[in-house]
Coordinates of C-alpha atoms and ligand atoms in Angstrom, one line a residue:
X1 CA 0.0 0.0 0.0
X2 CA 1.4 3.3 -1.1
X3 CA 0.4 5.0 2.2
X4 CA 2.7 2.7 4.1
X5 CA 5.7 3.5 2.0
X6 CA 8.3 5.0 4.3
X7 CA 11.1 7.4 3.3
X8 CA 14.3 6.5 5.1
X9 CA 17.7 8.0 5.0
X10 CA 20.3 5.5 6.1
X11 CA 23.5 7.2 7.2
X12 CA 26.7 5.2 7.6
X13 CA 30.4 5.7 7.6
X14 CA 31.1 2.6 5.5
X15 CA 29.2 0.3 3.1
X16 CA 30.0 -2.7 0.9
X17 CA 31.0 -2.6 -1.9
X18 CA 32.4 0.9 -1.6
X19 CA 34.5 0.9 1.5
X20 CA 34.8 -1.5 4.4
X21 CA 36.7 -1.8 7.7
X22 CA 34.3 -4.2 9.5
X23 CA 30.8 -5.6 9.9
X24 CA 29.1 -2.2 9.7
X25 CA 30.0 -2.1 6.0
X26 CA 28.3 -5.5 5.4
X27 CA 25.2 -4.4 7.2
X28 CA 25.0 -1.1 5.3
X29 CA 25.5 -2.9 2.0
X30 CA 22.7 -5.4 2.7
X31 CA 19.9 -4.0 4.9
X32 CA 18.9 -1.0 2.8
X33 CA 18.6 -3.3 -0.3
X34 CA 16.2 -5.6 1.5
X35 CA 14.2 -2.7 3.0
X36 CA 13.9 -1.3 -0.6
X37 CA 12.6 -4.7 -1.7
X38 CA 9.9 -4.4 0.9
X39 CA 8.7 -1.3 -1.1
X40 CA 10.2 1.6 0.9
X41 CA 12.1 4.6 -0.4
X42 CA 15.4 4.1 1.3
X43 CA 18.6 6.0 0.4
X44 CA 22.1 5.6 1.8
X45 CA 24.6 8.4 2.5
X46 CA 28.3 8.0 3.3
X47 CA 31.6 10.0 3.1
X48 CA 33.3 9.9 -0.3
X49 CA 36.5 8.4 0.9
X50 CA 39.7 8.1 -1.1
X51 CA 39.5 4.3 -0.6
X52 CA 36.4 4.0 -2.9
X53 CA 37.7 2.2 -6.0
X54 CA 37.9 4.0 -9.4
X55 CA 35.3 1.6 -10.7
X56 CA 32.7 3.3 -8.6
X57 CA 34.1 6.8 -8.5
X58 CA 33.9 7.1 -12.3
X59 CA 30.2 6.3 -12.1
X60 CA 29.4 9.0 -9.7
X61 CA 27.0 11.7 -10.8
X62 CA 27.4 15.1 -9.4
X63 CA 24.1 16.2 -8.1
X64 CA 24.8 19.5 -6.3
X65 CA 27.1 21.4 -4.0
X66 CA 26.8 24.0 -1.3
X67 CA 28.6 25.2 1.8
X68 CA 28.0 24.2 5.4
X69 CA 29.3 25.4 8.7
X70 CA 31.8 23.6 10.9
X71 CA 31.4 26.0 13.9
X72 CA 32.8 29.2 12.4
X73 CA 34.4 27.7 9.3
X74 CA 32.6 27.5 6.0
X75 CA 33.2 24.2 4.1
X76 CA 32.4 22.9 0.7
X77 CA 29.9 19.9 0.5
X78 CA 29.7 18.1 -2.8
X79 CA 26.9 15.6 -3.3
X80 CA 27.6 12.8 -5.7
X81 CA 25.2 9.9 -6.4
X82 CA 25.3 6.4 -7.7
X83 CA 22.5 3.8 -8.0
X84 CA 23.8 0.5 -6.7
X85 CA 21.5 -2.4 -7.3
X86 CA 18.2 -1.0 -6.2
X87 CA 19.3 1.7 -3.8
X88 CA 20.5 5.3 -4.4
X89 CA 23.8 6.0 -2.6
X90 CA 24.8 9.6 -1.9
X91 CA 28.4 10.5 -1.2
X92 CA 29.5 13.5 0.8
X93 CA 32.5 14.9 -1.1
X94 CA 35.1 17.1 0.5
X95 CA 38.7 16.1 -0.3
X96 CA 40.1 17.8 2.8
X97 CA 38.1 15.7 5.1
X98 CA 37.9 12.4 3.3
X99 CA 41.0 12.0 1.2
X100 CA 42.8 10.3 4.0
X101 CA 45.0 7.3 4.6
X102 CA 42.7 6.0 7.5
X103 CA 39.0 6.0 7.8
X104 CA 38.8 6.7 11.5
X105 CA 42.2 7.1 13.0
X106 CA 42.7 10.8 12.2
X107 CA 43.5 13.4 14.8
X108 CA 40.7 15.6 13.6
X109 CA 38.1 12.9 13.4
X110 CA 35.7 14.9 15.5
X111 CA 35.7 17.6 12.9
X112 CA 35.5 15.1 10.0
X113 CA 32.3 13.6 11.4
X114 CA 30.8 16.9 12.6
X115 CA 31.2 18.1 9.0
X116 CA 29.7 14.9 7.7
X117 CA 26.6 15.2 10.0
X118 CA 25.9 18.8 8.9
X119 CA 26.5 17.9 5.3
X120 CA 24.0 15.0 5.5
X121 CA 21.3 17.2 7.2
X122 CA 21.8 20.1 4.8
X123 CA 21.8 17.8 1.7
X124 CA 18.2 16.8 2.3
X125 CA 16.4 20.0 1.0
X126 CA 19.0 20.3 -1.7
X127 CA 18.1 16.8 -3.1
X128 CA 14.5 17.4 -2.3
X129 CA 14.2 14.3 -0.1
X130 CA 12.3 14.7 3.2
X131 CA 12.7 11.4 5.1
X132 CA 10.3 10.2 7.7
X133 CA 13.3 8.6 9.4
X134 CA 17.0 9.2 9.5
X135 CA 18.7 5.9 10.5
X136 CA 22.1 6.7 12.0
X137 CA 24.8 4.1 12.7
X138 CA 27.5 4.2 15.4
X139 CA 29.3 7.2 16.8
X140 CA 30.4 8.6 13.4
X141 CA 26.8 9.6 12.6
X142 CA 25.6 10.3 16.2
X143 CA 25.9 14.1 16.0
X144 CA 23.0 14.1 13.4
X145 CA 20.7 13.5 16.4
X146 CA 22.0 16.5 18.3
X147 CA 22.3 18.9 15.4
X148 CA 18.8 18.0 14.3
X149 CA 17.5 18.8 17.8
X150 CA 19.6 21.8 18.4
X151 CA 19.8 23.6 15.0
X152 CA 17.4 22.2 12.4
X153 CA 14.1 21.3 14.1
X154 CA 13.1 24.9 14.0
X155 CA 12.7 24.7 10.2
X156 CA 9.5 23.3 8.8
X157 CA 11.4 20.9 6.5
X158 CA 13.0 19.1 9.5
X159 CA 10.1 19.3 12.0
X160 CA 8.7 15.8 11.6
X161 CA 11.8 13.8 11.0
X162 CA 12.4 11.0 13.5
X163 CA 15.8 9.4 14.2
X164 CA 16.9 5.9 15.0
X165 CA 20.4 5.2 16.2
X166 CA 21.9 1.8 15.8
X167 CA 24.8 0.7 18.0
X168 CA 27.0 -1.7 16.2
X169 CA 29.8 -1.7 18.8
X170 CA 29.6 0.2 22.1
X171 CA 33.3 -0.1 22.4
X172 CA 34.0 2.7 20.0
X173 CA 32.5 5.9 21.3
X174 CA 34.1 8.9 19.8
X175 CA 35.3 10.9 22.8
X176 CA 36.7 14.4 22.6
X177 CA 37.8 17.3 24.9
X178 CA 35.2 19.8 25.9
X179 CA 36.6 22.6 23.7
X180 CA 35.3 21.1 20.5
X181 CA 31.9 22.1 21.7
X182 CA 32.0 25.7 20.4
X183 CA 35.0 25.4 18.1
X184 CA 34.0 22.4 16.0
X185 CA 30.5 21.2 16.9
X186 CA 29.1 24.7 17.2
X187 CA 26.3 23.8 19.6
X188 CA 25.1 25.6 22.7
X189 CA 27.1 25.0 25.9
X190 CA 23.7 24.2 27.5
X191 CA 24.1 20.7 26.1
X192 CA 27.3 20.2 28.0
X193 CA 25.9 21.5 31.2
X194 CA 22.8 19.3 30.9
X195 CA 25.1 16.3 30.7
X196 CA 23.4 14.6 27.8
X197 CA 26.5 14.7 25.6
X198 CA 29.0 14.4 28.4
X199 CA 30.6 11.3 29.8
X200 CA 33.8 11.2 32.0
X201 CA 34.1 14.9 31.4
X202 CA 34.5 14.4 27.7
X203 CA 32.1 15.0 24.8
X204 CA 30.9 11.5 23.9
X205 CA 29.4 11.0 20.5
X206 CA 28.0 7.5 21.4
X207 CA 26.2 8.9 24.4
X208 CA 24.9 11.8 22.3
X209 CA 23.4 9.3 19.9
X210 CA 21.8 7.4 22.7
X211 CA 20.4 10.4 24.4
X212 CA 19.1 12.4 21.4
X213 CA 17.7 9.7 19.1
X214 CA 14.0 8.8 19.2
X215 CA 14.7 5.1 19.1
X216 CA 17.8 3.0 19.7
X217 CA 18.6 -0.4 18.3
X218 CA 21.5 -2.7 18.6
X219 CA 22.4 -5.7 16.5
X220 CA 21.3 -8.7 18.7
X221 CA 18.8 -9.2 21.5
X222 CA 21.4 -10.6 23.8
X223 CA 23.7 -7.5 23.3
X224 CA 20.7 -5.2 23.9
X225 CA 20.4 -6.8 27.4
X226 CA 24.1 -7.0 28.0
X227 CA 24.8 -3.4 27.4
X228 CA 22.5 -2.3 30.1
X229 CA 24.8 -3.9 32.6
X230 CA 28.1 -2.5 33.8
X231 CA 30.1 -5.5 32.6
X232 CA 29.2 -4.8 29.0
X233 CA 28.1 -1.1 29.1
X234 CA 31.5 0.3 28.4
X235 CA 30.7 3.0 31.0
X236 CA 27.4 3.9 29.2
X237 CA 25.2 1.3 30.8
X238 CA 23.4 4.0 32.8
X239 CA 22.5 5.9 29.7
X240 CA 21.1 2.8 28.1
X241 CA 19.1 2.0 31.2
X242 CA 17.7 5.5 31.0
X243 CA 16.6 4.8 27.5
X244 CA 15.7 1.2 27.9
X245 CA 12.0 1.6 26.9
X246 CA 13.3 2.7 23.5
X247 CA 16.0 0.2 23.1
X248 CA 15.6 -2.9 20.8
X249 CA 17.8 -5.7 19.6
X250 CA 17.5 -6.9 16.0
X251 CA 20.0 -9.5 14.9
X252 CA 21.9 -8.9 11.7
X253 CA 21.7 -11.3 8.7
X254 CA 24.1 -11.9 6.0
X255 CA 23.8 -11.5 2.2
X256 CA 23.5 -15.1 0.9
X257 CA 24.1 -13.9 -2.7
X258 CA 27.5 -12.5 -1.5
X259 CA 28.5 -15.4 0.8
X260 CA 27.4 -18.4 -1.1
X261 CA 29.9 -21.3 -1.6
X262 CA 27.8 -22.4 -4.6
X263 CA 28.6 -19.2 -6.5
X264 CA 31.5 -17.5 -4.8
X265 CA 34.1 -16.8 -7.5
X266 CA 36.9 -16.3 -5.0
X267 CA 37.0 -19.9 -3.7
X268 CA 38.8 -22.8 -5.4
X269 CA 35.8 -24.9 -6.1
X270 CA 32.1 -24.2 -5.7
X271 CA 29.9 -26.5 -3.6
X272 CA 26.5 -26.7 -1.9
X273 CA 24.9 -28.9 0.8
X274 CA 24.6 -31.7 -1.8
X275 CA 28.2 -31.6 -3.0
X276 CA 30.0 -31.1 0.3
X277 CA 32.9 -33.4 -1.0
X278 CA 33.9 -30.3 -3.0
X279 CA 34.5 -28.4 0.2
X280 CA 37.4 -30.8 0.8
X281 CA 38.9 -29.8 -2.5
X282 CA 39.0 -26.3 -1.2
X283 CA 40.7 -27.6 1.9
X284 CA 43.5 -29.3 0.0
X285 CA 44.1 -26.2 -2.2
X286 CA 44.0 -23.9 0.8
X287 CA 46.6 -26.1 2.6
X288 CA 48.7 -25.9 -0.5
X289 CA 48.4 -22.2 -0.8
X290 CA 49.2 -21.8 2.9
X291 CA 52.3 -24.1 2.5
X292 CA 50.9 -26.6 4.9
X293 CA 50.8 -30.4 4.4
X294 CA 47.9 -31.4 2.2
X295 CA 45.8 -33.7 4.4
X296 CA 42.1 -34.0 3.9
X297 CA 41.4 -35.8 7.2
X298 CA 43.3 -33.4 9.4
X299 CA 41.1 -30.9 11.2
X300 CA 41.9 -27.3 10.1
X301 CA 40.9 -24.6 12.5
X302 CA 40.7 -20.9 11.5
X303 CA 40.4 -17.4 12.8
X304 CA 39.6 -14.3 10.6
X305 CA 39.3 -11.1 12.5
X306 CA 40.5 -7.7 13.6
X307 CA 43.2 -8.4 16.0
X308 CA 41.8 -6.7 19.1
X309 CA 41.0 -7.9 22.6
X310 CA 37.3 -7.9 21.9
X311 CA 37.6 -10.8 19.5
X312 CA 39.2 -13.0 22.2
X313 CA 42.7 -12.8 20.8
X314 CA 44.3 -13.1 24.3
X315 CA 42.6 -16.5 25.0
X316 CA 43.4 -17.8 21.5
X317 CA 47.1 -16.9 22.1
X318 CA 46.9 -18.5 25.5
X319 CA 45.8 -21.9 24.3
X320 CA 47.4 -21.9 20.8
X321 CA 50.6 -23.6 21.7
X322 CA 48.9 -26.4 23.5
X323 CA 46.4 -26.8 20.7
X324 CA 49.2 -27.0 18.1
X325 CA 50.5 -30.0 20.0
X326 CA 47.4 -31.8 18.7
X327 CA 47.2 -33.2 15.2
X328 CA 45.6 -30.1 13.7
X329 CA 46.3 -27.2 11.5
X330 CA 45.6 -23.6 12.2
X331 CA 45.2 -20.7 9.7
X332 CA 44.6 -17.1 10.8
X333 CA 44.0 -13.9 8.8
X334 CA 43.9 -10.5 10.5
X335 CA 45.5 -7.2 11.3
X336 CA 45.3 -5.0 14.3
X337 CA 47.3 -4.7 17.5
X338 CA 51.0 -5.1 16.6
X339 CA 51.7 -7.2 19.7
X340 CA 49.1 -9.7 18.6
X341 CA 50.3 -9.6 15.0
X342 CA 53.8 -10.5 16.3
X343 CA 52.6 -13.2 18.6
X344 CA 50.8 -15.0 15.7
X345 CA 53.8 -14.5 13.4
X346 CA 56.2 -16.0 16.0
X347 CA 54.0 -19.0 16.7
X348 CA 53.6 -19.7 12.9
X349 CA 57.5 -19.6 12.7
X350 CA 57.7 -22.2 15.5
X351 CA 55.1 -24.5 13.9
X352 CA 55.6 -24.1 10.2
X353 CA 53.9 -27.4 9.4
X354 CA 50.9 -26.7 11.4
X355 CA 50.1 -23.0 11.3
X356 CA 50.0 -20.1 8.9
X357 CA 49.6 -16.5 9.9
X358 CA 48.3 -14.1 7.3
X359 CA 48.8 -10.6 8.8
X360 CA 46.8 -8.6 6.3
X361 CA 43.3 -7.6 5.2
X362 CA 42.3 -9.8 2.2
X363 CA 38.7 -10.4 1.3
X364 CA 39.4 -13.1 -1.3
X365 CA 41.7 -15.0 1.1
X366 CA 39.1 -14.7 3.8
X367 CA 36.5 -16.5 1.6
X368 CA 39.1 -19.2 0.7
X369 CA 39.7 -19.8 4.4
X370 CA 36.0 -19.9 5.3
X371 CA 35.5 -22.5 2.5
X372 CA 38.7 -24.5 3.2
X373 CA 38.7 -24.9 7.0
X374 CA 36.6 -27.2 9.2
X375 CA 36.2 -25.1 12.4
X376 CA 36.0 -21.4 12.9
X377 CA 37.1 -19.9 16.2
X378 CA 35.3 -16.8 17.6
X379 CA 35.8 -16.7 21.4
X380 CA 34.8 -13.0 21.7
X381 CA 35.0 -11.1 25.0
X382 CA 31.9 -9.4 23.7
X383 CA 30.2 -9.5 20.3
X384 CA 27.4 -7.1 19.4
X385 CA 26.2 -9.5 16.6
X386 CA 29.2 -10.9 14.7
X387 CA 29.0 -11.8 11.0
X388 CA 32.0 -14.1 10.8
X389 CA 30.2 -17.0 12.5
X390 CA 27.3 -16.6 10.1
X391 CA 29.6 -16.5 7.1
X392 CA 31.5 -19.5 8.3
X393 CA 28.3 -21.5 8.7
X394 CA 27.2 -20.6 5.2
X395 CA 30.5 -22.2 4.0
X396 CA 29.9 -25.4 6.0
X397 CA 32.5 -24.5 8.6
X398 CA 31.4 -25.2 12.2
X399 CA 31.9 -22.3 14.6
X400 CA 33.2 -22.4 18.2
X401 CA 32.0 -19.3 20.0
X402 CA 31.7 -17.8 23.4
X403 CA 28.1 -17.3 24.5
X404 CA 27.8 -13.5 24.3
X405 CA 25.8 -11.0 22.2
X406 CA 24.9 -12.1 18.7
X407 CA 27.0 -15.3 19.1
X408 CA 24.6 -16.4 21.8
X409 CA 21.6 -15.7 19.6
X410 CA 22.9 -17.5 16.5
X411 CA 25.1 -20.4 17.6
X412 CA 23.7 -23.2 19.8
X413 CA 26.1 -25.7 21.2
X414 CA 25.9 -29.3 19.9
X415 CA 24.1 -31.5 22.4
X416 CA 25.0 -35.2 22.0
X417 CA 21.9 -36.3 23.8
X418 CA 19.4 -34.5 21.6
X419 CA 21.6 -34.3 18.5
X420 CA 20.7 -30.6 18.2
X421 CA 23.0 -27.7 17.8
X422 CA 24.9 -25.8 15.1
X423 CA 28.3 -25.3 16.6
X424 CA 30.1 -25.4 20.0
X425 CA 30.1 -22.8 22.7
X426 CA 31.3 -21.9 26.2
X427 CA 30.0 -19.5 28.7
X428 CA 32.7 -17.9 30.7
X429 CA 35.5 -16.0 29.0
X430 CA 38.6 -17.9 30.0
X431 CA 41.3 -19.9 28.2
X432 CA 40.6 -23.2 29.9
X433 CA 36.9 -23.4 29.1
X434 CA 37.7 -22.4 25.5
X435 CA 40.4 -25.1 25.2
X436 CA 38.0 -27.7 26.6
X437 CA 35.4 -26.7 24.0
X438 CA 37.8 -26.8 21.1
X439 CA 38.9 -30.3 22.3
X440 CA 35.3 -31.3 22.6
X441 CA 34.6 -30.2 19.0
X442 CA 37.7 -32.1 17.8
X443 CA 36.3 -35.3 19.3
X444 CA 33.1 -34.9 17.3
X445 CA 35.2 -34.1 14.2
X446 CA 36.4 -37.7 14.4
X447 CA 32.9 -39.0 14.6
X448 CA 31.9 -39.9 11.0
X449 CA 28.2 -39.6 11.7
X450 CA 28.0 -36.4 13.8
X451 CA 30.4 -34.2 11.9
X452 CA 29.0 -34.5 8.4
X453 CA 25.5 -33.9 9.8
X454 CA 26.8 -30.8 11.5
X455 CA 28.5 -29.5 8.4
X456 CA 25.3 -30.0 6.3
X457 CA 23.2 -28.5 9.1
X458 CA 25.2 -25.3 9.4
X459 CA 25.2 -24.8 5.7
X460 CA 21.4 -25.0 5.7
X461 CA 21.0 -22.4 8.5
X462 CA 19.6 -19.2 7.2
X463 CA 20.2 -15.9 8.8
X464 CA 18.8 -13.8 6.1
X465 CA 18.1 -10.1 6.1
X466 CA 14.4 -10.4 5.3
X467 CA 13.3 -11.2 8.8
X468 CA 15.4 -8.5 10.3
X469 CA 14.3 -5.9 7.7
X470 CA 10.7 -6.6 8.6
X471 CA 11.5 -5.9 12.2
X472 CA 13.2 -2.6 11.4
X473 CA 10.2 -1.5 9.4
X474 CA 7.9 -2.5 12.3
X475 CA 9.7 -0.3 14.8
X476 CA 10.2 2.5 12.3
X477 CA 6.4 2.5 12.1
X478 CA 6.0 2.4 15.8
X479 CA 7.8 5.7 16.2
X480 CA 6.1 7.7 13.4
Ligands
LIG501 P1 33.6 -6.7 13.3 O1 32.6 -5.9 12.5 O2 33.5 -6.5 14.8 O3 35.0 -6.6 12.8 P2 32.1 -9.0 12.3 O4 32.2 -10.5 12.5 O5 30.8 -8.4 12.5 O6 33.2 -8.3 13.2 O7 32.6 -8.7 10.8 C1 33.9 -8.9 10.4 C2 33.9 -8.9 8.9 O8 35.2 -8.5 8.4 C3 33.7 -10.3 8.3 O9 33.1 -10.2 7.0 C4 35.1 -10.8 8.2 O10 35.2 -11.9 7.3 C5 35.9 -9.6 7.8 N1 37.3 -9.6 8.1 C6 37.9 -9.3 9.3 N2 39.2 -9.3 9.2 C7 39.5 -9.6 7.9 C8 40.7 -9.7 7.2 N3 41.9 -9.5 7.8 N4 40.7 -9.9 5.9 C9 39.5 -10.0 5.3 N5 38.3 -9.9 5.9 C10 38.3 -9.7 7.2

């Protein structure tokens, strides 16, 4: 029904296929496409980073340009557009702010994303798009909520726009000294005094998003509960408790056109649940590429991740040596904390026949690993949703996870009494429980009945975006 058609502006700092540093990009690449298929007018906006490949840059159409304020400065805003699949993507162009080596690690990131927020809001009348809802994601977009409230609501055009703020990871908050208030954000000091943008005597973008949006979501039901508690709240649990009536958890899906071993051109050989034997061709070729002994029967464990504490790297490193004493192979891919990078490199040098460390970001290799290994490790300290466990399942690779956040909502430990389950899990974050769980999984790997059933079952799991997209539309409507 036309009357139910919503107008949504989806604001993000990264989106597949244009620019990606983590799971947010996957979500931003998939969810809007599915909401569009449900019949809504959804458009995406993101910064026009240097990292966007020429293939897309040359397709951009210049729509308009204007100037905005970053406190007292006047700055150029170019609006370029590209239709990708079914969804229009707008890119905020300003070379000074976005032609950078790093997406987020810049000293002036407060200014970059304050500029972005104003550019996004002021773009709307210029492109003649008055959304019912602006959907913001993570701290980089949080100031939109405050600016809308503080500066723009007074104008008729913006009066009825509602905002939703999705937390993908509470661990990254965007915190800055108080003096950016007047000099960069250009908002009234009343907001600082009232405390809604302040935490630990710093301006906190994440808290601002939580306090100033109409509705808050996060990316799994378990994480929505966890973050209201001090242990997971990253200091902001009190703010989330204040807003708990407007806080919802909606689990992410994955794009099965993108992560499908039957069609993925990056893997060595395609396969589906009826041709799982071809998965083991991938295993052999992966072992060869990784310069490990080619051995079909040997369990190959893998880890693909940003190398940060959140992902459980400390407990992986704690058990790895003991694990490598077993008859297994281990392949990892990741970058991040240099200490962790070196620890993996050194272990790989000590166990050249058993372990390969790939210290880089490489999407094609990631897919080859998902396809070629047997067991995927994801012992996260916390995990808002996690996509890697879902991707691994799609490739018939059984995940071992810690029961937290989205891992708890998507992976259910194998139970030998009932025969149910789609992976292995442990509850408390510690190395011994993790090691015990890995060894338990390795026992079932040897079981010629259980393991093939598990592999087939995880491949048939479906965490598609459709169900989640319906839930988003349901709560959008609730707030209009
Ligand atoms: P997060 O967003 O916290 O990093 P997710 O599990 O939600 O974690 O998503 C991570 C995504 O990034 C997955 O698609 C994963 O395959 C990918 N990824 C992580 N590290 C690498 C890497 N070094 N090379 C290629 N892909 C990677």
